[in-house]
mmCIF file of N, CA and C and ligand atoms in Angstrom:
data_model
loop_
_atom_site.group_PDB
_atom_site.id
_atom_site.type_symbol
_atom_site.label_atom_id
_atom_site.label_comp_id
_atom_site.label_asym_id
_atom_site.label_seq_id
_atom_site.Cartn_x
_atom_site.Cartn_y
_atom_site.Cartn_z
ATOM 1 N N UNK A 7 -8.100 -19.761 -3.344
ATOM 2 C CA UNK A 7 -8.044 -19.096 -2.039
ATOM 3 C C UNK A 7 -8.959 -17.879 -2.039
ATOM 4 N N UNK A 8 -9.305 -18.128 -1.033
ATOM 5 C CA UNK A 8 -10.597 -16.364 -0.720
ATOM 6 C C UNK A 8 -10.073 -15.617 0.296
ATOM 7 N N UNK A 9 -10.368 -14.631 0.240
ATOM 8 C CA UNK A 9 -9.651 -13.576 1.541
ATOM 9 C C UNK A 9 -11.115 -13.692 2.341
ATOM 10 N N UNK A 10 -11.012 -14.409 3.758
ATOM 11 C CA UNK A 10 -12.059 -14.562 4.286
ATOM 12 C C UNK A 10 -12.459 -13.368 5.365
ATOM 13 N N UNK A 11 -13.608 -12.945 5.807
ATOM 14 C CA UNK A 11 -13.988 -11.533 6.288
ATOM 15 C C UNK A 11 -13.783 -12.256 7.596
ATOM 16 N N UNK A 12 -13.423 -11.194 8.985
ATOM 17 C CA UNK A 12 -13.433 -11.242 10.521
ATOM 18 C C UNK A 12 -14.287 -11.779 10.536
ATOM 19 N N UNK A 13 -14.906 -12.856 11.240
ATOM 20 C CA UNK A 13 -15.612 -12.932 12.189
ATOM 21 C C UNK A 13 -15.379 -13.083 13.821
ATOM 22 N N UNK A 14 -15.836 -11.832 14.239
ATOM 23 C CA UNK A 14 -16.017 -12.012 15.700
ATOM 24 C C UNK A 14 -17.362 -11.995 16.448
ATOM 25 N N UNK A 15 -17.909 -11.669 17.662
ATOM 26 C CA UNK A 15 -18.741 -11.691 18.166
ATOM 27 C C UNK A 15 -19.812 -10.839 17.685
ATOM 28 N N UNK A 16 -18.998 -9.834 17.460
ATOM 29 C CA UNK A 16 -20.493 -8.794 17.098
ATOM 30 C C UNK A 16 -20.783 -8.861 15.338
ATOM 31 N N UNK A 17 -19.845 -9.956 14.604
ATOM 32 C CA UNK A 17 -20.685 -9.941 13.589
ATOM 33 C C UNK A 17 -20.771 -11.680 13.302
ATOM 34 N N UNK A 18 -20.876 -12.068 14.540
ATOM 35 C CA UNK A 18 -21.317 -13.780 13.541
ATOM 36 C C UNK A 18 -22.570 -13.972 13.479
ATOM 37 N N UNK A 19 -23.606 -12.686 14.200
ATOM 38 C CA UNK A 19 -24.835 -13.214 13.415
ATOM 39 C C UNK A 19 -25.116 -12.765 11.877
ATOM 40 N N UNK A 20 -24.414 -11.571 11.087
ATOM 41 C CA UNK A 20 -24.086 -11.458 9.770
ATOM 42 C C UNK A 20 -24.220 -12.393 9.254
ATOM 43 N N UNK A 21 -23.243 -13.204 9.612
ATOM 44 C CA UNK A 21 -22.245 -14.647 8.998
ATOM 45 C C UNK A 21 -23.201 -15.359 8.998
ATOM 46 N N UNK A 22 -24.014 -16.364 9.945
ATOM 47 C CA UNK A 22 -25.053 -16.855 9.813
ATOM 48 C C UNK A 22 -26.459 -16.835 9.136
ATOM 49 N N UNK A 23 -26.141 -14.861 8.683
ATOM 50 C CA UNK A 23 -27.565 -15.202 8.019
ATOM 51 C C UNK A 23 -27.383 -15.345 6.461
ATOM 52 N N UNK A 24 -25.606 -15.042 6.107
ATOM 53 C CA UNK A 24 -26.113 -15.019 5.249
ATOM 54 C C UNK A 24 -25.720 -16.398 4.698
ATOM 55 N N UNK A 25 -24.943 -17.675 5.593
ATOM 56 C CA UNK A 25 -25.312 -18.506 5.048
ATOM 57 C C UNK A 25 -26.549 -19.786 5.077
ATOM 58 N N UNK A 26 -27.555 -18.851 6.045
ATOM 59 C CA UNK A 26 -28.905 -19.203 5.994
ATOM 60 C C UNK A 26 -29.515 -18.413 4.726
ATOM 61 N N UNK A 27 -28.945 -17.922 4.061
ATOM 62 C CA UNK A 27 -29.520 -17.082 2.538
ATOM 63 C C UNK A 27 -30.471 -15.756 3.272
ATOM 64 N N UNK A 28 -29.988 -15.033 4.412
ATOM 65 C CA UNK A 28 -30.517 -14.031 4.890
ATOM 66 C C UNK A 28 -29.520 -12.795 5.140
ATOM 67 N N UNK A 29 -30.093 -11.498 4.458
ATOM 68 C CA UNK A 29 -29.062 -10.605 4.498
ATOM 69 C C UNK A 29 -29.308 -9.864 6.145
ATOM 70 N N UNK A 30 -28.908 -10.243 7.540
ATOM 71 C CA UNK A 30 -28.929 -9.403 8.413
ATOM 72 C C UNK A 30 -28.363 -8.014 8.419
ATOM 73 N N UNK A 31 -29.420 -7.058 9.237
ATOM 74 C CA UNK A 31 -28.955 -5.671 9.630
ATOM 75 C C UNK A 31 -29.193 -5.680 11.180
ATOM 76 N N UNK A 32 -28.017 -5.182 12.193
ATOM 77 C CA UNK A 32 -28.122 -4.934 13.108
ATOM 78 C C UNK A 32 -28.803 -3.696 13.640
ATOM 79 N N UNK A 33 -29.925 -4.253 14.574
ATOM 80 C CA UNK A 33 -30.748 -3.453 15.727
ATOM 81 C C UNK A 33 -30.736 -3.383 16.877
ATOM 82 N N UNK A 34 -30.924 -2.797 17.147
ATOM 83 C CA UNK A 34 -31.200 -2.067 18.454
ATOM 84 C C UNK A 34 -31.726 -2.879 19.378
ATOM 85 N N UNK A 35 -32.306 -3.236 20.413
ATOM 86 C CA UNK A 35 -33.471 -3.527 20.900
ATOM 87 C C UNK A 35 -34.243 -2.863 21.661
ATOM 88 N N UNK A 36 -33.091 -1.793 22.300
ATOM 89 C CA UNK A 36 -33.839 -0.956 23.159
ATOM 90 C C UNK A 36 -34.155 -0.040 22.414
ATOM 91 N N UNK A 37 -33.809 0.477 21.539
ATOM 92 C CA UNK A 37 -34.232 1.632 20.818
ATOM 93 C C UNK A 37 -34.603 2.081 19.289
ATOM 94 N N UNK A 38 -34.581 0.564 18.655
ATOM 95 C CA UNK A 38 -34.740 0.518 17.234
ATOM 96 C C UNK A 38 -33.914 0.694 16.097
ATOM 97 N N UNK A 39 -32.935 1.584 16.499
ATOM 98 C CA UNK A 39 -31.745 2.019 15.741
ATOM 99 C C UNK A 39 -31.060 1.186 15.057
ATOM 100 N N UNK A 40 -31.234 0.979 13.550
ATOM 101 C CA UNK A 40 -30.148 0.251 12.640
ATOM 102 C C UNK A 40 -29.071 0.448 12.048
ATOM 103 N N UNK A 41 -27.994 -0.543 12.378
ATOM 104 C CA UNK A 41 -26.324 -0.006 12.180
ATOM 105 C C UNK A 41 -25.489 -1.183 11.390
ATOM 106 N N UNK A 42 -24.833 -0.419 10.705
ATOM 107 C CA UNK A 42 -23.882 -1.260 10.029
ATOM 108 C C UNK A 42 -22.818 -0.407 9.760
ATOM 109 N N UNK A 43 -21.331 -0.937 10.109
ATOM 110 C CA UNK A 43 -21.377 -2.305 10.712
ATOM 111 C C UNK A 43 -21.645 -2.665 11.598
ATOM 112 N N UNK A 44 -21.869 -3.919 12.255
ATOM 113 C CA UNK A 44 -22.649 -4.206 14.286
ATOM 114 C C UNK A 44 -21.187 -3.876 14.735
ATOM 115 N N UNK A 45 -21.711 -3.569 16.137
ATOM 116 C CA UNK A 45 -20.547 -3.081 16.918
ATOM 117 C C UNK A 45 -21.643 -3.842 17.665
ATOM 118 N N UNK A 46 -20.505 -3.476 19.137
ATOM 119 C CA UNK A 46 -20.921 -3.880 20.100
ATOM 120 C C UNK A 46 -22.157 -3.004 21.355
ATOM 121 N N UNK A 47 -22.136 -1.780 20.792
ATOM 122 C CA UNK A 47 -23.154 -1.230 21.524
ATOM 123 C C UNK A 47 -23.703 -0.160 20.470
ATOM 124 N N UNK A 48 -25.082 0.026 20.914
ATOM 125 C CA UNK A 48 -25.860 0.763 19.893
ATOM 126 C C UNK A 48 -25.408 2.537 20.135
ATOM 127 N N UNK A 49 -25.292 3.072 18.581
ATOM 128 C CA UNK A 49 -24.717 4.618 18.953
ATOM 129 C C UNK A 49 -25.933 5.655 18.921
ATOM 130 N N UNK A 50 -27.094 4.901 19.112
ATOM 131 C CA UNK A 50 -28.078 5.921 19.674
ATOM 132 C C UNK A 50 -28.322 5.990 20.710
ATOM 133 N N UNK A 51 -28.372 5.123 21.599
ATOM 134 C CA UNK A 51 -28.908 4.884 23.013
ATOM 135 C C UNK A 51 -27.816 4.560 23.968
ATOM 136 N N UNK A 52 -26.913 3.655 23.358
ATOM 137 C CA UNK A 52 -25.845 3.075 23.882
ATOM 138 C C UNK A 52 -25.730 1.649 24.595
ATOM 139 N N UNK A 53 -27.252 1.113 24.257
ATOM 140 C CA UNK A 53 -27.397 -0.286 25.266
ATOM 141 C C UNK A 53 -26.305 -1.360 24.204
ATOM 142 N N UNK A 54 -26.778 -2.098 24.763
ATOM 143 C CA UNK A 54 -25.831 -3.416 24.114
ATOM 144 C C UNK A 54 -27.051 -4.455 23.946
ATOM 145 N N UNK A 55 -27.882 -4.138 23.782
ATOM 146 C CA UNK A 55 -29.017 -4.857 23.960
ATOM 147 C C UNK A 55 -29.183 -5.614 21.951
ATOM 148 N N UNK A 56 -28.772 -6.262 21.573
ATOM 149 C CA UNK A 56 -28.378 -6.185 20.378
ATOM 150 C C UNK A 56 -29.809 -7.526 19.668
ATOM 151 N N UNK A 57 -30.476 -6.831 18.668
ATOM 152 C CA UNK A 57 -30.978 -8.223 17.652
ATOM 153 C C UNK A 57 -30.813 -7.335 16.559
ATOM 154 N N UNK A 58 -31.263 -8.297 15.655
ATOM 155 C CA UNK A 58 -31.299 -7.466 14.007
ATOM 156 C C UNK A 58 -32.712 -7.866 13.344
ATOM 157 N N UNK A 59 -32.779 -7.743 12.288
ATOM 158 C CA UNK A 59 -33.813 -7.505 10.819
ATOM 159 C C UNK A 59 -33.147 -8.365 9.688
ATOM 160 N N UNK A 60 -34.018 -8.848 9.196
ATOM 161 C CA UNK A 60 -33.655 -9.058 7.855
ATOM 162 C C UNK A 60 -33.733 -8.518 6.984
ATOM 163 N N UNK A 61 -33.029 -8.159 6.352
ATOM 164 C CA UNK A 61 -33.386 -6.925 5.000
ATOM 165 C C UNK A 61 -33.804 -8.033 3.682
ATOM 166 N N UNK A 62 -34.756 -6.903 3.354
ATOM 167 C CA UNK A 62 -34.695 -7.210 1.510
ATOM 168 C C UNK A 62 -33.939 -7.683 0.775
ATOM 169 N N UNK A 63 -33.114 -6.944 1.281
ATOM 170 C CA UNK A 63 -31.604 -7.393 0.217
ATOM 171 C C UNK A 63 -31.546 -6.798 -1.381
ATOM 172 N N UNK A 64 -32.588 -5.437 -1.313
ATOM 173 C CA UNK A 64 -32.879 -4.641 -2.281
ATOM 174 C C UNK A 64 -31.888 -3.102 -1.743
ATOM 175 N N UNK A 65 -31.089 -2.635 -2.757
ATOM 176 C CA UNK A 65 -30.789 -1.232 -2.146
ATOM 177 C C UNK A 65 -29.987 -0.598 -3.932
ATOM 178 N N UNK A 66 -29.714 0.673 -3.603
ATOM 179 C CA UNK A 66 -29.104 1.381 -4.505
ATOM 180 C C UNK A 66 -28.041 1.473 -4.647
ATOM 181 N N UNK A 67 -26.582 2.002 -5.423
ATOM 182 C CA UNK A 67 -25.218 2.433 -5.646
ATOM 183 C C UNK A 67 -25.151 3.718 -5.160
ATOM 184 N N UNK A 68 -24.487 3.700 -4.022
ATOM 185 C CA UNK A 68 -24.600 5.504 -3.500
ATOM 186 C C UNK A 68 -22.975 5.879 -4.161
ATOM 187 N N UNK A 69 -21.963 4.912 -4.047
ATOM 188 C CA UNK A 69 -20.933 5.217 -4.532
ATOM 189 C C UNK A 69 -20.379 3.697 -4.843
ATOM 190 N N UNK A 70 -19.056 4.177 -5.499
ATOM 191 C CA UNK A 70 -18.498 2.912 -6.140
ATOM 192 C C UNK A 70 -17.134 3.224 -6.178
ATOM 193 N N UNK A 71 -15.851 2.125 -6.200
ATOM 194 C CA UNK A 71 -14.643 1.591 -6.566
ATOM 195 C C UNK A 71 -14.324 0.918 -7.644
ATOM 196 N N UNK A 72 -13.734 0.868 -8.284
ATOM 197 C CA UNK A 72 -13.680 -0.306 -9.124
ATOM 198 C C UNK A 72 -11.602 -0.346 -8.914
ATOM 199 N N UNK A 73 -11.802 -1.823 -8.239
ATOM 200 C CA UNK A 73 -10.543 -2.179 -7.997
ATOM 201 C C UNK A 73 -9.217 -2.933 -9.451
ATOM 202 N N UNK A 74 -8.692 -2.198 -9.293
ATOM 203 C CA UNK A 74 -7.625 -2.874 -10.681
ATOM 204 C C UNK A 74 -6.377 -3.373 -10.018
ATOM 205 N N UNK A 75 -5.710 -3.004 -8.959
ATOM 206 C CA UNK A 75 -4.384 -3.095 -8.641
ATOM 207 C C UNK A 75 -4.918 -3.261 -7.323
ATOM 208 N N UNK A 76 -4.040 -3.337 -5.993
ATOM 209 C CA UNK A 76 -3.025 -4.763 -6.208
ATOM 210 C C UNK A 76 -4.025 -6.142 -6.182
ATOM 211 N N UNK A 77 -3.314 -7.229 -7.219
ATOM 212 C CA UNK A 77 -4.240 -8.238 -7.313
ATOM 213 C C UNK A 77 -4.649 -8.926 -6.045
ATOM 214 N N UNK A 78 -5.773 -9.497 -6.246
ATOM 215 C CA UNK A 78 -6.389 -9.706 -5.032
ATOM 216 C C UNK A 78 -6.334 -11.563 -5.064
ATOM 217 N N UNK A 79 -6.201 -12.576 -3.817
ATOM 218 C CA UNK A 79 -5.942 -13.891 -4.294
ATOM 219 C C UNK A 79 -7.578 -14.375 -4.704
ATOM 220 N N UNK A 80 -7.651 -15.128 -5.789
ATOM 221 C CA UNK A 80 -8.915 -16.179 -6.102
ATOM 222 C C UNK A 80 -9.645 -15.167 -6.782
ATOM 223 N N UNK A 81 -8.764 -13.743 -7.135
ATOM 224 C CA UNK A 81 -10.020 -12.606 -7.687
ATOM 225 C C UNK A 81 -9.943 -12.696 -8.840
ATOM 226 N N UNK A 82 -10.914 -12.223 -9.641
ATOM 227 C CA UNK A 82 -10.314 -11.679 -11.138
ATOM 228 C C UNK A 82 -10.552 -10.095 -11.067
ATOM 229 N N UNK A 83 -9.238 -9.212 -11.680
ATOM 230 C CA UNK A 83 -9.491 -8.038 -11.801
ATOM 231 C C UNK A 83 -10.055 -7.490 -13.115
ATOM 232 N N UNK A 84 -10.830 -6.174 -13.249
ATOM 233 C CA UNK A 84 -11.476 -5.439 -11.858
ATOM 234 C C UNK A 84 -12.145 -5.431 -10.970
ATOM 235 N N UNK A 85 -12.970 -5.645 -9.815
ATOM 236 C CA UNK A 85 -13.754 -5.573 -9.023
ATOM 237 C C UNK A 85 -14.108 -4.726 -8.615
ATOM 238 N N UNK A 86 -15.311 -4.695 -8.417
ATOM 239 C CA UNK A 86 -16.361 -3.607 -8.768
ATOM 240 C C UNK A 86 -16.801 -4.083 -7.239
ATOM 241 N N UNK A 87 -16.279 -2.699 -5.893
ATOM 242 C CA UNK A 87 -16.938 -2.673 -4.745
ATOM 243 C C UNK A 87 -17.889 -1.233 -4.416
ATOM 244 N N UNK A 88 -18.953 -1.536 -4.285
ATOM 245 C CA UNK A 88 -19.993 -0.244 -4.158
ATOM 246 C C UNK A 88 -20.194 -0.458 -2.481
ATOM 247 N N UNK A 89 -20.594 1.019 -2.510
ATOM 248 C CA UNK A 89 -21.394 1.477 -0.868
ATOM 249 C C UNK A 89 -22.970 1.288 -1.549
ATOM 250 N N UNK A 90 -23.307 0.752 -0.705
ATOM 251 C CA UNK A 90 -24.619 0.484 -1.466
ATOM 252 C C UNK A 90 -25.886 0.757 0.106
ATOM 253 N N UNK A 91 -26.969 1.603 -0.761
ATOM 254 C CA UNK A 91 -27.865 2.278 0.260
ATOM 255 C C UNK A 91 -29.218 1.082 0.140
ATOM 256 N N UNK A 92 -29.051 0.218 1.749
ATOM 257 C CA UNK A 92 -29.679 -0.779 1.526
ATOM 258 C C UNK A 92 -31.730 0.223 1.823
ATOM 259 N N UNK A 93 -32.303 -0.748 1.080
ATOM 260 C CA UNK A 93 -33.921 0.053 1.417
ATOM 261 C C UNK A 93 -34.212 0.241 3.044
ATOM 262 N N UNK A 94 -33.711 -0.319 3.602
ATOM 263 C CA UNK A 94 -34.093 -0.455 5.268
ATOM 264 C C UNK A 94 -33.110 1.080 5.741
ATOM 265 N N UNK A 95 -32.649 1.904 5.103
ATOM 266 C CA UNK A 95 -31.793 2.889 5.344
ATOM 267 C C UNK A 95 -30.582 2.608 6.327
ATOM 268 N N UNK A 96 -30.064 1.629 6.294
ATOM 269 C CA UNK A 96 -28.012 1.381 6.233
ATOM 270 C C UNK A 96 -27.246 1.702 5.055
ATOM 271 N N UNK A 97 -26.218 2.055 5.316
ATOM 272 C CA UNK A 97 -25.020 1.364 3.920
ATOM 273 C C UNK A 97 -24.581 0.596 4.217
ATOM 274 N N UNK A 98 -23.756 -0.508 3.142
ATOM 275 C CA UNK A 98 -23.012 -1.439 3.386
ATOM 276 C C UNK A 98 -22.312 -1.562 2.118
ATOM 277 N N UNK A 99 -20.741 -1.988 2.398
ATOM 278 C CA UNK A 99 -19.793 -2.475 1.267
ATOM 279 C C UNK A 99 -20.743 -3.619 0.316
ATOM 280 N N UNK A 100 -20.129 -4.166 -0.154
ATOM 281 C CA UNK A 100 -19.858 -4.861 -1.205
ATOM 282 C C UNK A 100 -19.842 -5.102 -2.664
ATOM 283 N N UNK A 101 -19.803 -6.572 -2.992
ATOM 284 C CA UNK A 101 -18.681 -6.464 -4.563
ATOM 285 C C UNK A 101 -19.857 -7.131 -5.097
ATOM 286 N N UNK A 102 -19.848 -5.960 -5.935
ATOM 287 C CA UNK A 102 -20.928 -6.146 -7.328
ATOM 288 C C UNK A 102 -20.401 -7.018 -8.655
ATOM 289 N N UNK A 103 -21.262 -8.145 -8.404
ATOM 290 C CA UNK A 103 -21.140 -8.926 -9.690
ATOM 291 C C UNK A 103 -21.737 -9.013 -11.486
ATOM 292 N N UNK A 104 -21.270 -9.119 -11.944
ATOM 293 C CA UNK A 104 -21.863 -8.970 -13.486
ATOM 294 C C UNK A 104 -21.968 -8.025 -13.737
ATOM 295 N N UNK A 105 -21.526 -6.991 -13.398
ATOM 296 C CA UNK A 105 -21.984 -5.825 -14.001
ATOM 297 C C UNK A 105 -20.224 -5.040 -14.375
ATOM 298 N N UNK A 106 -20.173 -4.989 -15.416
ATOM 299 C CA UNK A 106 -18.498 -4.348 -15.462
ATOM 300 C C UNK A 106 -18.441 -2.814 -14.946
ATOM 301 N N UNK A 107 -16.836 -2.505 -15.674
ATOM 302 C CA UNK A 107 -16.377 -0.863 -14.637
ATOM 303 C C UNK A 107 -16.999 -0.339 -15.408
ATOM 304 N N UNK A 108 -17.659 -0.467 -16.693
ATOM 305 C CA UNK A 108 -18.194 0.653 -17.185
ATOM 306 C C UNK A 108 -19.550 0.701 -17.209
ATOM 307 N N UNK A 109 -20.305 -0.426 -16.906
ATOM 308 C CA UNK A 109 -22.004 -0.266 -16.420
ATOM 309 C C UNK A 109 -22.038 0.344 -15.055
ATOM 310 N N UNK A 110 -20.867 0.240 -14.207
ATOM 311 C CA UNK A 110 -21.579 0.532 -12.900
ATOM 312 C C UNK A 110 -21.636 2.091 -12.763
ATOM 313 N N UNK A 111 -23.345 2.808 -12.328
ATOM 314 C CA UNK A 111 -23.425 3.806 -11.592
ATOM 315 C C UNK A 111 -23.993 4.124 -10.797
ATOM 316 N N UNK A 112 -24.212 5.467 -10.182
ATOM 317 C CA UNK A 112 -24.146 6.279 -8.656
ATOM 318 C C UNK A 112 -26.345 5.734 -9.058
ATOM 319 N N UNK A 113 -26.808 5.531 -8.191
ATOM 320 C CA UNK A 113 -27.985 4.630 -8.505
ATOM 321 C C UNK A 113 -28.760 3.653 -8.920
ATOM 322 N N UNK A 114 -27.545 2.795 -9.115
ATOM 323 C CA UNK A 114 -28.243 1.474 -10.288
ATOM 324 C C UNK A 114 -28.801 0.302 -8.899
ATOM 325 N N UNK A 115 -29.842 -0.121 -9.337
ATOM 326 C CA UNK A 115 -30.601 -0.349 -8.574
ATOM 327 C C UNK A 115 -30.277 -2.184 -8.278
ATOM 328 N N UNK A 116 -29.264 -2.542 -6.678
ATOM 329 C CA UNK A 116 -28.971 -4.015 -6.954
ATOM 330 C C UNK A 116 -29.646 -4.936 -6.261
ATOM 331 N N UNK A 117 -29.422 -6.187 -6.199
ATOM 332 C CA UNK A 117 -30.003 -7.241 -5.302
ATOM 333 C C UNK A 117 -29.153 -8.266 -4.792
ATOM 334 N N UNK A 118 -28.789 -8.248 -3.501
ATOM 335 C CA UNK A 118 -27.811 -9.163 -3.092
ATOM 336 C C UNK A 118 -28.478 -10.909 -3.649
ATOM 337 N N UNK A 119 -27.114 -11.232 -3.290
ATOM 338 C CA UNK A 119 -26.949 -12.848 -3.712
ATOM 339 C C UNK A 119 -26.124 -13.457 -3.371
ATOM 340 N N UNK A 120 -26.229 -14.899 -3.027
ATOM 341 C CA UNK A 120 -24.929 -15.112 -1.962
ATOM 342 C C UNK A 120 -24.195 -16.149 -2.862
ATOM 343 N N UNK A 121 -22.945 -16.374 -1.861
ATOM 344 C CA UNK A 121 -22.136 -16.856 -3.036
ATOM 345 C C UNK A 121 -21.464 -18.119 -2.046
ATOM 346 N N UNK A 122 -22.048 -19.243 -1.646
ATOM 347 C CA UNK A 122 -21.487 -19.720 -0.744
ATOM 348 C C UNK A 122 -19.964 -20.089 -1.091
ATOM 349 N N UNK A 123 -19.003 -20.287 -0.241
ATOM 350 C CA UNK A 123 -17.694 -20.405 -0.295
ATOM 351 C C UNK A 123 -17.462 -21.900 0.079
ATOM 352 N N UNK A 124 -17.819 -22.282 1.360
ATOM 353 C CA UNK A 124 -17.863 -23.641 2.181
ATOM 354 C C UNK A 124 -18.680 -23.895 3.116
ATOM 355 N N UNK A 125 -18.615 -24.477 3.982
ATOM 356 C CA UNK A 125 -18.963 -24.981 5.296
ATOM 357 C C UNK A 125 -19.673 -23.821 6.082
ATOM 358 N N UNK A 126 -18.382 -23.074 6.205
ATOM 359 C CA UNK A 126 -18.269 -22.166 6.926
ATOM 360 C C UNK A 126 -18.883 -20.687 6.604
ATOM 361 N N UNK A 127 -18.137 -20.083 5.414
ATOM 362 C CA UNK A 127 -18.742 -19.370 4.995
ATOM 363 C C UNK A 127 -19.712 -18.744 3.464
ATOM 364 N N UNK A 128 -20.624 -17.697 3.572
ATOM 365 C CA UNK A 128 -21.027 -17.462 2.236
ATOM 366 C C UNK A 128 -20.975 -15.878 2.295
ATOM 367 N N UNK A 129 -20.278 -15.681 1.455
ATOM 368 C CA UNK A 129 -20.386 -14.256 1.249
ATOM 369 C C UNK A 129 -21.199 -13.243 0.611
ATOM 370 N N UNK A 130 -21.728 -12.474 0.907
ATOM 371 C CA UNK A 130 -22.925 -11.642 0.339
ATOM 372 C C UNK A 130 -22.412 -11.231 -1.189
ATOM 373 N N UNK A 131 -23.081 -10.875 -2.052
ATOM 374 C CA UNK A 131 -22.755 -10.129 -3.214
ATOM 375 C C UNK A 131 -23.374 -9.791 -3.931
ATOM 376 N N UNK A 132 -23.467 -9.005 -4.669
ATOM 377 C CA UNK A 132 -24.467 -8.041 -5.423
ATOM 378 C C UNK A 132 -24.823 -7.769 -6.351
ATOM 379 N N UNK A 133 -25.585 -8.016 -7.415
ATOM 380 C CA UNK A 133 -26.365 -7.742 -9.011
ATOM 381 C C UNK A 133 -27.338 -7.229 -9.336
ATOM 382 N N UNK A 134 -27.368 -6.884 -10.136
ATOM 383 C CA UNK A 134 -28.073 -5.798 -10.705
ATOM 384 C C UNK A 134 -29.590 -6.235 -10.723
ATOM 385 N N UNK A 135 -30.423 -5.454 -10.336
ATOM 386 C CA UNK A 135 -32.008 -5.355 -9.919
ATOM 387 C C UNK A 135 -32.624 -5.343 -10.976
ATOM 388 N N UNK A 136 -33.158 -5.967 -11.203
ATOM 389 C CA UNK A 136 -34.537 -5.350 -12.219
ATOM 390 C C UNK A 136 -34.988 -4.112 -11.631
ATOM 391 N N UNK A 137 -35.365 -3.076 -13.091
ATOM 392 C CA UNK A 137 -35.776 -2.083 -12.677
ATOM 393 C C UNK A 137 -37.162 -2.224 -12.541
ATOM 394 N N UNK A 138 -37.518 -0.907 -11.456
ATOM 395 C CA UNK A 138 -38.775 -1.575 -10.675
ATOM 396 C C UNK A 138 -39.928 -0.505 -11.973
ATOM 397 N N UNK A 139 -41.076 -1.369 -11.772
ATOM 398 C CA UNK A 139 -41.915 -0.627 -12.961
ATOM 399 C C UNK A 139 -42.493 0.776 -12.281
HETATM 400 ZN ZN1 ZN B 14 -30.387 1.886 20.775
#
């Protein structure tokens, strides 16, 4: 069993990209502004005028969790969830793989990767980057 993420309107294009193997970031259209998480109207301008970007799927560890308690279903504990500062300048959650509670730190440089689940969904997730020369 997986604990499966919301999908509603303002994030099933997320969902789609990333099980097209694309990490979406929501934009703006009227005004360029990139946000995560998508909402339904942009908080610079305020239109609703909504597309996104594809990111790299390159970003940094701005902060980190490492989950031990309460067990989670289909998980193994610990899990290791970072805020992670994507290069396109968003943050976004997620759970860093391969890397244990005691490698992970405040800069380590990751690369999403998806992890398909089913049909339906694939969930984003995150490992460790080669460092860049
Ligand atoms: Zn805007």
């Amino acid at each position: 069993m997986t604990v499966r993420p919301m999908v509603n309107r303002d994030s099933q294009f997320f969902w789609d990209g990333t099980r097209a193997g694309e990490l979406r970031i929501q934009r703006c259209n009227a005004c360029g502004a990139r946000r995560f998480p998508p909402g339904p109207a942009c908080q610079s301008c305020d239109a609703y005028d909504r597309g996104y970007d594809v990111a790299a799927g390159t970003g940094t560890v701005f902060s980190y969790v490492v989950h031990r308690h309460p067990p989670v279903p289909g998980k193994e504990l610990p899990i290791v969830i970072a805020l992670i500062d994507l290069d396109e300048g968003v943050r976004m959650v997620g759970e860093v793989v391969d890397v244990s509670d005691e490698e992970i730190e405040i800069g380590m440089p990751l690369r999403v990767d998806f992890n398909r689940i089913d049909d339906e969904l694939t969930l984003p997730v995150w490992r460790r980057a080669e460092e860049m020369p």
